[in-house]
């Protein structure tokens, strides 16, 4: 991939990234503070674990693209103990990483990087991996919301809950 092609791919994907960050933030914010331990089945991650996975994996992908290599040894900081901690951490890091991505050069975007020995691809192509991964797990977490007693925010258009809230505020 030529640097100009890689830079084009980056700038074509950045608006989608910004949109998905906002949607993910709304889903994370919708998890009730006292329901982080909720899991629909014993084999599932808890809401807190899934939220942290979404936030930390997105950071790992975007940070890896920016740095030209992935660091898979990113333990959860000791300060991350509550859902609020996760949502605040996600907001801070996703904003920072989106800004860093917007400043990459074509050469940085085109640099081939390794992902766990499975894929060796231009850095910019991992942006789609990051988006797909985040959307997949965000869908899982959004399915936890109603059973936890929470409202499902608008994701791609109104949800039942966001439409009801809109109706109630219009009265």
Coordinates of C-alpha atoms in Angstrom, one line a residue:
X1 CA 0.0 0.0 0.0
X2 CA 1.3 3.4 -0.9
X3 CA 1.4 6.2 1.7
X4 CA -1.1 8.3 -0.2
X5 CA -3.6 5.3 -0.3
X6 CA -3.1 4.7 3.4
X7 CA -3.7 8.3 4.3
X8 CA -6.8 8.3 2.2
X9 CA -8.1 5.2 4.0
X10 CA -7.4 6.9 7.3
X11 CA -9.2 10.1 6.5
X12 CA -12.1 8.1 5.0
X13 CA -12.4 6.1 8.3
X14 CA -12.0 8.9 10.9
X15 CA -15.6 10.2 10.7
X16 CA -16.9 6.6 11.3
X17 CA -14.5 6.2 14.2
X18 CA -15.7 9.5 15.8
X19 CA -19.3 8.4 15.4
X20 CA -18.7 4.9 16.9
X21 CA -16.8 6.5 19.8
X22 CA -19.9 8.6 20.6
X23 CA -22.2 5.6 20.4
X24 CA -20.0 3.4 22.6
X25 CA -19.8 6.2 25.1
X26 CA -23.6 6.3 25.3
X27 CA -23.8 2.5 25.8
X28 CA -21.1 2.6 28.5
X29 CA -22.8 5.5 30.2
X30 CA -26.1 3.6 30.2
X31 CA -24.8 0.7 32.4
X32 CA -26.1 1.4 36.0
X33 CA -23.3 2.0 38.5
X34 CA -24.6 -0.8 40.7
X35 CA -24.9 -3.4 38.0
X36 CA -21.3 -3.9 36.9
X37 CA -21.4 -7.5 38.1
X38 CA -24.4 -8.4 36.0
X39 CA -23.9 -11.3 33.5
X40 CA -26.6 -13.0 31.5
X41 CA -24.9 -16.4 31.9
X42 CA -22.1 -17.9 34.0
X43 CA -19.8 -18.2 31.0
X44 CA -20.3 -14.5 30.0
X45 CA -18.2 -11.5 31.1
X46 CA -19.8 -9.3 33.6
X47 CA -21.0 -5.9 32.4
X48 CA -17.9 -4.3 34.1
X49 CA -15.5 -6.8 32.5
X50 CA -17.1 -6.4 29.1
X51 CA -17.1 -2.6 29.3
X52 CA -13.4 -2.7 30.3
X53 CA -12.7 -5.0 27.4
X54 CA -14.3 -2.6 25.0
X55 CA -12.4 0.4 26.3
X56 CA -9.0 -1.3 26.7
X57 CA -9.1 -3.1 23.4
X58 CA -10.1 0.0 21.5
X59 CA -7.1 1.8 23.1
X60 CA -4.8 -1.1 22.3
X61 CA -5.8 -1.1 18.6
X62 CA -5.7 2.7 18.2
X63 CA -2.5 3.1 20.2
X64 CA -0.9 0.3 18.2
X65 CA -1.8 2.0 14.9
X66 CA -0.3 5.2 16.1
X67 CA 2.8 3.6 17.5
X68 CA 3.5 1.3 14.6
X69 CA 3.2 -1.8 16.8
X70 CA 0.9 -3.4 19.3
X71 CA 1.5 -3.8 23.0
X72 CA -0.6 -6.7 24.3
X73 CA 0.6 -6.3 27.9
X74 CA -1.8 -3.6 29.1
X75 CA -3.1 -4.5 32.5
X76 CA -6.1 -2.6 33.9
X77 CA -4.9 0.4 35.9
X78 CA -5.5 0.0 39.7
X79 CA -7.7 3.2 39.5
X80 CA -10.3 1.4 37.3
X81 CA -12.7 0.0 39.9
X82 CA -16.2 1.2 38.9
X83 CA -18.3 1.7 35.7
X84 CA -17.8 5.4 36.1
X85 CA -14.0 4.8 36.0
X86 CA -14.3 2.8 32.8
X87 CA -16.5 5.4 31.1
X88 CA -14.2 8.3 32.1
X89 CA -11.1 6.3 31.0
X90 CA -12.7 5.5 27.7
X91 CA -13.7 9.1 27.0
X92 CA -10.2 10.4 27.8
X93 CA -8.3 7.7 25.8
X94 CA -10.6 7.5 22.8
X95 CA -10.5 11.3 22.3
X96 CA -6.7 11.3 22.7
X97 CA -6.2 8.4 20.3
X98 CA -8.6 9.9 17.7
X99 CA -6.5 13.0 17.7
X100 CA -3.3 11.1 17.4
X101 CA -4.7 9.1 14.5
X102 CA -5.7 12.4 12.7
X103 CA -2.0 13.5 12.9
X104 CA -0.5 10.3 11.3
X105 CA 1.5 10.6 8.1
X106 CA 0.9 8.4 5.1
X107 CA 4.1 6.5 5.8
X108 CA 3.0 5.7 9.3
X109 CA -0.4 4.5 8.0
X110 CA 1.2 2.3 5.4
X111 CA 3.8 0.8 7.7
X112 CA 3.2 -3.0 8.0
X113 CA 2.7 -4.1 11.5
X114 CA 2.2 -7.5 13.1
X115 CA -0.8 -8.7 15.0
X116 CA 0.0 -11.7 17.2
X117 CA 1.8 -13.4 14.3
X118 CA -1.6 -13.9 12.5
X119 CA -1.7 -10.8 10.4
X120 CA 1.0 -8.5 9.0
X121 CA -0.9 -5.6 7.4
X122 CA -0.5 -1.8 6.9
X123 CA -1.3 0.0 10.2
X124 CA -4.3 1.8 8.8
X125 CA -6.1 -1.5 8.0
X126 CA -6.3 -2.3 11.7
X127 CA -8.6 0.7 12.1
X128 CA -11.4 -1.5 10.6
X129 CA -10.4 -4.3 13.0
X130 CA -10.8 -1.8 15.9
X131 CA -14.2 -0.6 14.7
X132 CA -15.5 -4.1 14.1
X133 CA -14.3 -5.3 17.5
X134 CA -15.8 -2.4 19.3
X135 CA -19.1 -2.6 17.5
X136 CA -19.3 -6.4 18.2
X137 CA -18.7 -6.1 21.9
X138 CA -20.8 -2.9 22.3
X139 CA -23.7 -5.0 20.8
X140 CA -23.2 -7.6 23.5
X141 CA -23.1 -4.9 26.2
X142 CA -26.2 -3.2 24.9
X143 CA -28.1 -6.5 25.2
X144 CA -27.2 -6.5 28.9
X145 CA -28.9 -3.2 29.5
X146 CA -32.6 -4.0 29.7
X147 CA -32.2 -7.1 31.9
X148 CA -30.2 -4.9 34.2
X149 CA -33.1 -2.4 34.3
X150 CA -31.3 0.2 32.2
X151 CA -32.5 2.1 29.2
X152 CA -31.0 1.4 25.8
X153 CA -29.6 4.6 24.2
X154 CA -30.0 5.4 20.5
X155 CA -27.4 3.5 18.6
X156 CA -28.1 3.7 14.8
X157 CA -31.3 5.7 15.1
X158 CA -33.7 5.7 17.9
X159 CA -34.1 2.9 20.3
X160 CA -37.5 2.2 22.0
X161 CA -36.2 3.8 25.2
X162 CA -34.8 7.0 23.5
X163 CA -38.1 7.3 21.5
X164 CA -40.1 7.1 24.8
X165 CA -37.8 9.7 26.4
X166 CA -38.3 12.0 23.5
X167 CA -42.1 11.5 23.6
X168 CA -42.1 12.2 27.4
X169 CA -40.1 15.4 27.1
X170 CA -42.4 16.7 24.3
X171 CA -45.5 16.5 26.6

